[in-house]
Amino acid sequence: MTSAPDLASSYDLVVIGAGPAGLAAAALAARAGLSTVLFDENPGVGGQIYRAITSSSVKDRAVLGEDYWAGAELAAEAKASGALIVTGATVWSLDPTRVVGVSIAGQARLIEARRVIIATGSLERPFPIPGWTLPGVMSAGGAQTALKAQGLVPSGRTVLAGGGPLLWLLAAQILRAGGKLDAILDTMPRGNWLRALAHLPDFVLSPYFSKGLKLLREVRAKVRVIRVDRLEALGDDKLREVVFGTADGERRMPADLLLLHQGVVPNVNLAIAAGVTHVWNERQLCFEPVLDDDFNSSVPGIAVAGDGGGIAGGTAAAERGRIAAIAAVRALRPEASVPDVQIVRQKLQREAMGRAFLDWLNRPADTFRQPTGNTIVCRCEEVTAKQVRDTADLGCEGPNQMKAFLRCGMGPCQGRLCGLTVTELIAAQRGTTPAEVGYYRLRPPVKPITLSELASLPIAEAERKAVER
Amino acid sequence: MFKRLAEAGTPVAITVDGKPISARSGDTVAAALIAAGIDHCRTTPVSGAPRAPYCLMGVCFECLVTVDGIGSRQGCLVPVREGMAVETQTGRREAGR
């Protein structure tokens, strides 16, 4: 176990996030001779897609599928590369001069980096329905994490709701693990097919096509799938019932566990706090950093690789990590030998096939992104959709002013579960676009740290003299 | 809500609000709470409503618990350790102290 005092004061390359992008980037850079450290806040490497890849409790490989186990190779490559891999390491700060604030086991350090690759990946899009804060309602990604890492399978009456490839994958994994699903409530609007159709030829030629069809068949053979246009979780102190609207009217289903998912969006907190310029992506309905072909951001020396740079999936993330790492090696050690970047770019291009179809097909309905009434938008500060909409009507123009009115986005999650909703609600209410409204201004620390962690920062003699009288 | 697929890992004894819970090596605190069937892990500082782990990947901060005397730790990021004392958090009371 590496502890904070063991770290060097500077590295050629600091990679933040040990998912596919981070693992691939760190492996390539370290092999090319850059002093490389890879930080991840989780107990193990793998990110979300390859969560617990080196320690999973699920031994039957068929349960999680071969696409999951492919991550083992990436983890092994990184381990063998000579990169220093530190798990349980929370990066809470990154500034434009590439000073990285990191905490390990309650001790903090500030580390200088000549280059930084942010590989913080994605998080699940907020799914603000009435009752989504009740115990018994979880994100589908949460249930998948518990399955991968601890071998926990839903028991009792379980309902999956939402859409997107990950929802169907989780359904299949739960079924293969011997779990039972009472229903899948499909919230994706049928009208999405119209926009998606133009991209069908590309999708049919992509590997997603046959995999996706197989998955759908596997799940549909065992679980009732109901298309819904409204969704609500009911209960007093925990979930009792799921209420939903169908073509035949309102229906109710008693449930112990409701798992929600409507796609993933870039996890932008660290990049925005570092000063990286972001733009609105209208197809994917989220903010993403502005990046060049090598995934360099608007801040010199800081790149963003993987889904944090825009959603493209796990296998693409590894290629994006390699491209960013090649750029870092070329900048710092031009004499080192690196793989041919053109070949990596071609692989990445193949991975991108079929994405447009999936994006349009799985574009969540307005109803499920822009809630109304007393539905909670900001879970931390318990701010409702009506409060946000009313405050926008009063003249509040953006999410930062909204913080001053309502405190939304100011709780411990720092807007991760309400940012997109607040932006979209303000835009809808004021008749403008999310691009115009913008996102929360985010500042370090992007994860909470204790005063004692800050106090544990090593102090240089010059720094001490500067404040001593 | 959840059952264990296989009894992988070795038993790790922790306490939750003083009561012994049998976790497994490889569990995070949040996963151990879920596996033990504990309904909620805290009440909110604003309304006092009960909350349980939601995302299990370090994003939502719903699984905040006190671990060995340090409050508001993200339970999903802390691996269990033999003898660990976990306390659920009561939001409104803590906020008023």
XYZ file of C-alpha atoms in Angstrom:
566
model
C 0.000 0.000 0.000
C 1.362 3.400 -1.027
C 0.819 6.103 1.582
C 0.832 9.854 0.982
C 4.399 10.447 2.262
C 5.678 7.736 -0.147
C 4.715 9.817 -3.181
C 7.351 11.807 -5.062
C 6.876 15.561 -5.123
C 6.542 15.550 -8.899
C 5.787 13.156 -11.758
C 6.000 13.422 -15.528
C 2.411 12.242 -15.749
C -0.437 12.063 -13.253
C -3.448 10.026 -14.443
C -6.669 10.470 -12.480
C -9.101 7.550 -12.627
C -8.207 3.877 -13.152
C -10.969 2.865 -15.549
C -10.155 1.735 -19.104
C -8.855 5.168 -20.218
C -6.674 5.679 -17.150
C -5.287 2.135 -17.105
C -4.412 2.225 -20.815
C -2.888 5.705 -20.570
C -0.771 4.927 -17.510
C 0.459 1.626 -18.991
C 1.537 3.203 -22.266
C 3.204 6.228 -20.680
C 5.094 4.246 -18.054
C 6.342 1.762 -20.641
C 7.639 4.694 -22.713
C 9.656 5.840 -19.722
C 7.549 8.610 -18.177
C 7.424 8.619 -14.381
C 3.720 7.919 -14.027
C 1.304 7.761 -11.124
C -2.293 6.580 -11.476
C -4.759 7.604 -8.749
C -8.213 6.129 -8.109
C -10.499 6.752 -5.150
C -12.025 3.258 -5.230
C -10.582 0.279 -3.352
C -9.481 -1.322 -6.648
C -8.773 -0.515 -10.308
C -11.204 -0.993 -13.199
C -13.424 2.073 -12.970
C -17.140 1.378 -13.239
C -17.151 -0.840 -16.331
C -14.414 -3.135 -15.012
C -15.303 -2.552 -11.345
C -13.455 -4.969 -9.024
C -11.814 -6.654 -12.036
C -8.940 -7.936 -9.895
C -11.099 -8.967 -6.922
C -14.663 -9.736 -8.099
C -16.668 -12.202 -6.002
C -18.423 -13.420 -9.151
C -16.443 -16.450 -10.260
C -18.802 -17.771 -12.970
C -17.533 -15.782 -15.957
C -20.839 -16.115 -17.832
C -22.656 -13.916 -15.291
C -20.838 -10.655 -16.015
C -19.893 -11.661 -19.590
C -16.638 -11.729 -21.549
C -16.758 -7.978 -22.271
C -16.310 -7.445 -18.530
C -13.445 -9.897 -18.156
C -11.600 -8.237 -21.059
C -10.750 -5.574 -18.478
C -8.402 -7.975 -16.702
C -5.859 -7.583 -19.494
C -5.862 -3.777 -19.156
C -5.376 -4.038 -15.395
C -2.519 -6.518 -15.832
C -0.826 -4.328 -18.466
C -0.954 -1.313 -16.162
C 0.383 -3.323 -13.245
C 3.299 -4.646 -15.316
C 4.097 -1.256 -16.883
C 5.952 0.227 -13.937
C 3.352 2.928 -13.351
C 2.706 3.587 -9.665
C -0.944 2.648 -9.121
C -2.515 4.064 -5.972
C -6.091 3.075 -5.088
C -8.038 4.591 -2.224
C -6.529 7.888 -3.377
C -8.998 10.744 -3.709
C -7.970 13.622 -5.962
C -9.713 16.683 -4.535
C -7.962 19.432 -6.439
C -6.313 20.141 -9.781
C -5.299 23.635 -10.772
C -4.285 25.058 -14.180
C -0.608 24.861 -13.194
C -1.105 21.094 -12.758
C -0.704 20.864 -9.020
C -2.705 17.830 -7.940
C -4.213 17.630 -4.436
C -4.647 14.023 -3.347
C -5.643 12.307 -0.105
C -4.702 8.753 0.857
C -5.921 7.200 4.112
C -6.522 10.569 5.746
C -3.235 12.178 4.663
C -3.041 14.811 1.933
C -0.274 15.741 -0.531
C 0.177 18.293 -3.282
C 1.940 16.752 -6.279
C 3.328 18.568 -9.307
C 2.717 17.073 -12.731
C 4.269 17.966 -16.079
C 1.193 16.487 -17.763
C -2.171 15.391 -16.395
C -4.677 13.020 -17.968
C -8.127 13.302 -16.392
C -9.845 9.938 -16.802
C -12.721 10.336 -14.382
C -15.205 8.682 -16.731
C -18.925 8.999 -16.544
C -21.716 8.978 -14.026
C -25.359 8.052 -14.460
C -27.621 10.797 -15.723
C -29.885 12.130 -12.972
C -33.293 10.407 -13.028
C -35.492 12.778 -11.014
C -38.870 11.075 -10.583
C -41.215 11.524 -7.617
C -39.881 9.373 -4.761
C -36.379 8.759 -6.156
C -34.854 9.636 -2.772
C -36.680 6.800 -0.944
C -34.606 3.957 0.471
C -35.271 1.042 -1.891
C -34.702 3.195 -4.958
C -31.176 2.884 -6.336
C -29.369 3.590 -9.546
C -28.953 0.565 -11.807
C -25.236 1.285 -11.821
C -25.256 0.942 -8.044
C -26.836 -2.502 -8.251
C -24.309 -3.484 -10.925
C -21.443 -2.308 -8.710
C -22.737 -4.443 -5.825
C -22.992 -7.432 -8.177
C -19.522 -7.038 -9.677
C -17.645 -6.226 -6.500
C -19.509 -8.109 -3.767
C -21.636 -10.652 -5.639
C -24.863 -9.079 -4.310
C -27.959 -9.926 -6.354
C -31.330 -8.185 -5.925
C -33.817 -10.333 -4.028
C -37.454 -9.570 -3.344
C -39.690 -7.726 -5.769
C -37.394 -5.872 -8.161
C -38.306 -3.419 -10.922
C -35.866 -1.940 -13.435
C -36.852 1.337 -15.075
C -35.368 3.568 -17.750
C -33.424 2.603 -20.833
C -30.090 2.496 -22.581
C -27.608 -0.338 -23.190
C -26.442 -0.560 -19.554
C -29.974 -1.157 -18.253
C -30.368 -4.188 -20.517
C -26.899 -5.459 -19.672
C -27.641 -5.244 -15.949
C -30.966 -7.061 -16.470
C -29.145 -9.901 -18.230
C -26.458 -10.069 -15.545
C -29.036 -10.218 -12.722
C -30.922 -13.004 -14.515
C -27.748 -14.998 -15.206
C -26.818 -14.665 -11.546
C -30.122 -16.323 -10.617
C -31.939 -13.111 -9.690
C -35.523 -12.393 -10.645
C -36.960 -9.214 -12.155
C -40.651 -8.430 -11.792
C -40.710 -5.989 -14.690
C -38.677 -3.652 -16.861
C -40.346 -0.291 -17.341
C -39.045 1.130 -20.615
C -39.101 4.945 -20.467
C -37.518 5.600 -23.858
C -39.963 7.395 -26.177
C -41.010 5.418 -29.267
C -40.476 8.569 -31.335
C -36.715 8.198 -30.844
C -36.715 5.641 -33.665
C -37.332 8.393 -36.211
C -34.102 10.239 -35.365
C -32.167 6.986 -34.894
C -33.210 5.406 -38.193
C -30.845 7.521 -40.295
C -27.920 5.952 -38.404
C -29.186 2.372 -38.638
C -26.861 1.210 -41.479
C -23.824 2.264 -39.466
C -25.194 0.530 -36.374
C -25.934 -2.736 -38.223
C -22.275 -2.925 -39.272
C -21.024 -2.269 -35.726
C -20.371 -4.924 -33.073
C -23.123 -3.331 -30.940
C -25.769 -4.688 -33.311
C -25.488 -8.420 -32.747
C -24.552 -7.999 -29.075
C -27.521 -5.700 -28.476
C -30.026 -7.968 -30.205
C -28.805 -11.003 -28.281
C -29.083 -9.131 -24.998
C -32.612 -7.886 -25.747
C -33.751 -11.410 -26.699
C -32.173 -12.920 -23.589
C -33.920 -10.439 -21.283
C -37.291 -10.264 -23.057
C -37.626 -14.052 -22.916
C -37.692 -13.881 -19.127
C -39.006 -10.472 -18.071
C -42.120 -8.465 -18.789
C -41.216 -5.216 -20.553
C -43.746 -2.387 -20.276
C -43.426 0.930 -22.065
C -44.203 3.785 -19.678
C -44.568 7.551 -20.020
C -44.764 8.379 -16.310
C -43.053 6.888 -13.282
C -43.312 7.373 -9.528
C -41.872 5.646 -6.454
C -44.237 5.531 -3.466
C -43.635 4.764 0.197
C -43.312 6.455 3.593
C -39.900 5.592 4.981
C -39.025 3.204 2.158
C -40.229 2.073 -1.256
C -43.540 0.173 -1.234
C -44.919 0.614 -4.702
C -44.067 1.762 -8.217
C -46.759 3.695 -10.086
C -46.477 4.180 -13.839
C -48.436 5.426 -16.823
C -48.939 3.116 -19.825
C -50.914 3.322 -23.062
C -53.751 1.591 -21.141
C -53.704 4.013 -18.220
C -52.114 4.102 -14.772
C -50.799 0.909 -13.188
C -49.279 0.022 -9.820
C -46.804 -2.626 -8.809
C -45.650 -3.407 -5.259
C -41.835 -3.401 -5.096
C -38.925 -3.701 -2.663
C -36.291 -2.392 -5.043
C -36.546 0.040 -7.961
C -33.415 0.424 -10.094
C -33.232 3.549 -12.254
C -31.055 4.255 -15.291
C -31.315 6.577 -18.279
C -27.827 6.622 -19.680
C -24.497 8.047 -18.606
C -22.950 11.516 -18.899
C -19.383 12.775 -18.435
C -18.245 13.261 -14.834
C -17.117 16.856 -15.278
C -16.432 18.046 -11.732
C -12.641 17.838 -11.666
C -12.172 19.106 -15.238
C -14.441 22.132 -14.724
C -12.732 22.961 -11.409
C -9.361 22.823 -13.236
C -10.606 25.476 -15.648
C -11.235 23.241 -18.657
C -13.718 24.771 -21.125
C -16.889 22.712 -21.608
C -19.665 22.870 -24.202
C -23.197 21.500 -24.427
C -23.680 18.359 -26.545
C -27.239 18.451 -27.858
C -27.286 14.826 -29.072
C -26.106 13.426 -25.745
C -27.797 16.149 -23.656
C -24.808 16.884 -21.425
C -21.756 19.097 -21.032
C -18.406 17.820 -22.275
C -14.907 19.319 -22.467
C -13.592 20.933 -25.650
C -10.740 18.669 -26.799
C -8.356 18.412 -29.758
C -7.501 15.198 -31.665
C -5.063 14.174 -28.908
C -7.681 14.912 -26.211
C -5.803 17.968 -24.965
C -8.126 20.395 -23.208
C -8.186 24.187 -23.156
C -5.718 24.112 -20.224
C -2.111 23.469 -21.353
C -0.807 20.087 -20.233
C -4.204 18.766 -19.153
C -5.933 16.140 -21.315
C -9.264 14.423 -20.752
C -9.480 10.796 -21.925
C -12.338 8.311 -21.836
C -16.019 8.967 -21.227
C -15.203 12.088 -19.205
C -14.397 13.648 -22.590
C -17.795 12.687 -24.052
C -19.589 9.349 -23.945
C -18.175 6.741 -26.348
C -18.021 3.558 -24.245
C -15.443 1.447 -22.436
C -13.441 -0.014 -25.309
C -13.205 3.386 -26.980
C -12.074 4.821 -23.644
C -8.956 2.643 -23.639
C -8.003 3.834 -27.158
C -8.621 7.453 -26.134
C -6.370 6.915 -23.109
C -3.613 5.572 -25.383
C -3.864 8.534 -27.771
C -3.639 11.013 -24.868
C -0.669 9.106 -23.433
C 1.149 9.066 -26.792
C 0.750 12.861 -26.932
C 2.164 13.149 -23.392
C 5.168 10.959 -24.271
C 5.827 12.928 -27.478
C 5.785 16.178 -25.511
C 8.055 15.022 -22.678
C 10.258 12.286 -24.180
C 10.240 12.666 -27.951
C 12.972 10.026 -28.325
C 10.877 7.278 -26.685
C 9.209 4.723 -28.910
C 5.425 4.689 -28.842
C 2.774 2.783 -30.823
C 1.714 4.273 -34.164
C -0.992 6.763 -33.238
C -2.697 6.387 -36.640
C -3.413 2.724 -35.909
C -4.922 3.640 -32.536
C -7.039 6.338 -34.193
C -8.357 3.795 -36.713
C -9.351 1.458 -33.884
C -11.097 4.339 -32.149
C -12.971 5.177 -35.331
C -14.272 1.611 -35.547
C -15.411 1.834 -31.927
C -17.377 4.990 -32.726
C -19.515 3.141 -35.296
C -23.070 2.702 -34.136
C -22.848 5.294 -31.352
C -25.045 7.851 -33.127
C -27.827 5.289 -33.483
C -27.597 4.316 -29.808
C -27.498 7.955 -28.683
C -30.626 8.926 -30.609
C -32.488 5.723 -29.740
C -31.744 6.100 -26.036
C -32.235 9.841 -25.716
C -34.279 10.203 -22.511
C -37.686 11.876 -22.770
C -38.147 15.465 -21.563
C -40.559 14.198 -18.858
C -37.772 12.240 -17.185
C -35.148 15.000 -17.440
C -37.266 18.026 -16.642
C -39.460 17.182 -13.654
C -42.344 19.271 -12.301
C -44.042 19.946 -8.983
C -42.666 18.598 -5.744
C -40.250 16.136 -7.341
C -36.870 16.593 -5.695
C -34.191 17.884 -8.062
C -31.292 18.461 -5.638
C -31.206 15.435 -3.350
C -28.648 16.906 -0.927
C -30.461 20.162 -0.186
C -33.945 18.788 -0.962
C -34.842 21.407 -3.550
C -37.899 20.690 -5.708
C -38.538 21.175 -9.424
C -41.239 23.730 -8.643
C -38.816 25.805 -6.557
C -36.248 25.830 -9.395
C -38.866 26.644 -12.034
C -40.479 29.395 -9.920
C -37.105 30.959 -9.163
C -36.218 30.932 -12.879
C -39.532 32.704 -13.530
C -38.575 35.343 -10.958
C -35.601 36.217 -13.140
C -32.844 33.897 -11.982
C -30.758 33.379 -15.119
C -28.350 30.615 -14.272
C -27.360 27.753 -11.991
C -24.854 29.818 -9.996
C -27.435 32.432 -9.071
C -29.818 29.546 -8.331
C -27.383 28.368 -5.637
C -27.778 31.696 -3.854
C -31.584 31.438 -3.977
C -32.104 27.752 -3.174
C -28.765 26.143 -2.210
C -29.222 23.551 -4.984
C -25.869 22.038 -5.945
C -24.279 23.167 -2.680
C -24.615 19.902 -0.761
C -21.960 17.214 -0.498
C -22.484 15.796 -4.028
C -21.596 19.220 -5.461
C -24.204 19.110 -8.185
C -23.327 15.687 -9.553
C -26.947 14.527 -9.191
C -28.747 17.790 -9.978
C -26.509 19.907 -12.243
C -27.934 18.825 -15.580
C -31.512 18.936 -14.278
C -31.130 22.473 -12.912
C -29.562 23.711 -16.156
C -32.292 22.110 -18.258
C -35.095 23.423 -16.025
C -33.776 26.987 -16.175
C -33.441 26.719 -19.966
C -36.972 25.319 -20.339
C -38.486 27.939 -18.068
C -36.711 30.875 -19.702
C -37.201 29.635 -23.261
C -33.487 29.371 -23.949
C -30.917 26.562 -24.382
C -28.743 24.678 -21.871
C -25.725 25.941 -23.831
C -26.845 29.495 -23.058
C -27.634 28.753 -19.391
C -24.352 26.947 -18.673
C -23.373 24.734 -15.739
C -22.476 25.204 -12.081
C -19.161 26.925 -11.407
C -17.153 24.257 -9.620
C -14.177 24.821 -7.375
C -11.769 22.641 -5.458
C -11.995 20.701 -3.256
C -14.139 18.625 -5.642
C -14.394 15.922 -2.971
C -14.750 16.750 0.732
C -11.572 16.607 2.798
C -11.194 17.056 6.530
C -9.276 19.899 8.156
C -6.841 17.355 9.561
C -6.126 16.101 6.028
C -5.355 19.659 4.939
C -3.277 20.184 8.052
C -1.286 17.054 7.190
C 0.108 18.712 4.037
C 3.894 18.890 4.323
C 5.071 22.459 4.920
C 8.370 23.647 3.431
C 10.719 25.761 5.547
C 10.225 28.764 3.216
C 6.451 28.498 3.581
C 6.729 28.391 7.355
C 9.029 31.430 7.424
C 6.646 33.347 5.167
C 3.940 33.376 7.847
C 6.045 33.307 11.040
C 6.843 36.577 12.800
C -33.290 -6.299 -0.977
C -30.088 -8.141 -1.857
C -28.681 -11.609 -1.327
C -25.134 -12.840 -1.684
C -24.419 -14.802 -4.830
C -21.581 -16.784 -3.344
C -20.057 -16.634 0.074
C -16.840 -15.387 -1.402
C -14.336 -13.657 0.823
C -13.740 -14.261 4.487
C -15.981 -12.991 7.314
C -15.153 -9.543 8.701
C -16.822 -8.523 11.957
C -17.949 -4.906 12.128
C -20.528 -3.121 14.227
C -23.309 -0.843 13.013
C -24.686 1.419 15.744
C -23.105 -0.984 18.222
C -24.751 -4.126 16.798
C -22.476 -6.795 15.321
C -22.787 -7.355 11.555
C -21.010 -10.043 9.576
C -19.471 -8.420 6.524
C -17.155 -10.080 4.009
C -13.686 -9.116 2.876
C -14.112 -7.148 -0.341
C -17.176 -5.355 1.027
C -17.306 -1.619 1.245
C -19.158 -0.203 4.249
C -22.150 0.667 2.033
C -22.240 -2.826 0.506
C -22.069 -4.407 3.967
C -25.056 -2.303 5.093
C -27.061 -3.352 2.035
C -26.120 -7.017 2.436
C -27.187 -6.876 6.098
C -30.606 -5.572 5.058
C -30.222 -2.240 6.835
C -32.987 -0.009 5.437
C -31.338 3.367 5.637
C -27.959 4.723 6.693
C -28.774 8.311 7.579
C -31.458 10.945 7.838
C -31.084 14.194 5.935
C -29.965 17.476 7.531
C -32.797 19.384 5.814
C -36.011 17.418 6.488
C -34.772 14.428 8.461
C -35.923 12.020 5.728
C -34.312 8.560 5.665
C -31.772 7.855 2.915
C -29.961 4.737 1.768
C -26.979 4.164 -0.560
C -28.021 5.140 -4.098
C -25.146 5.018 -6.603
C -22.443 2.963 -4.810
C -19.760 4.631 -6.938
C -18.744 7.678 -4.981
C -21.021 10.158 -6.723
C -24.258 10.671 -4.778
C -23.084 11.019 -1.142
C -26.233 9.279 0.101
C -24.243 6.593 1.941
C -22.586 9.062 4.338
C -21.887 7.331 7.663
C -19.600 7.758 10.641
C -16.666 5.319 10.441
C -14.508 4.844 13.532
C -15.531 8.252 14.840
C -15.033 10.235 11.613
C -18.354 11.572 10.320
C -19.734 11.865 6.792
C -17.461 9.288 5.168
C -18.626 7.935 1.817
C -19.480 4.381 2.835
C -19.150 3.084 -0.721
C -15.474 4.075 -0.885
C -14.356 2.668 2.471
C -13.443 -1.043 2.585
C -14.568 -2.870 5.753
C -11.917 -3.756 8.318
C -12.135 -6.161 11.274
C -13.522 -4.360 14.314
C -14.689 -1.291 12.391
C -17.384 0.739 14.162
C -19.954 2.201 11.767
C -22.626 4.596 12.956
C -25.610 5.773 10.961
C -26.066 9.542 10.897
C -29.069 11.467 12.116
C -29.110 14.610 10.064
C -31.256 17.094 11.918
C -29.903 16.319 15.353
C -26.283 16.500 14.182
C -26.919 19.791 12.407
C -28.345 21.320 15.584
C -25.521 20.253 17.865
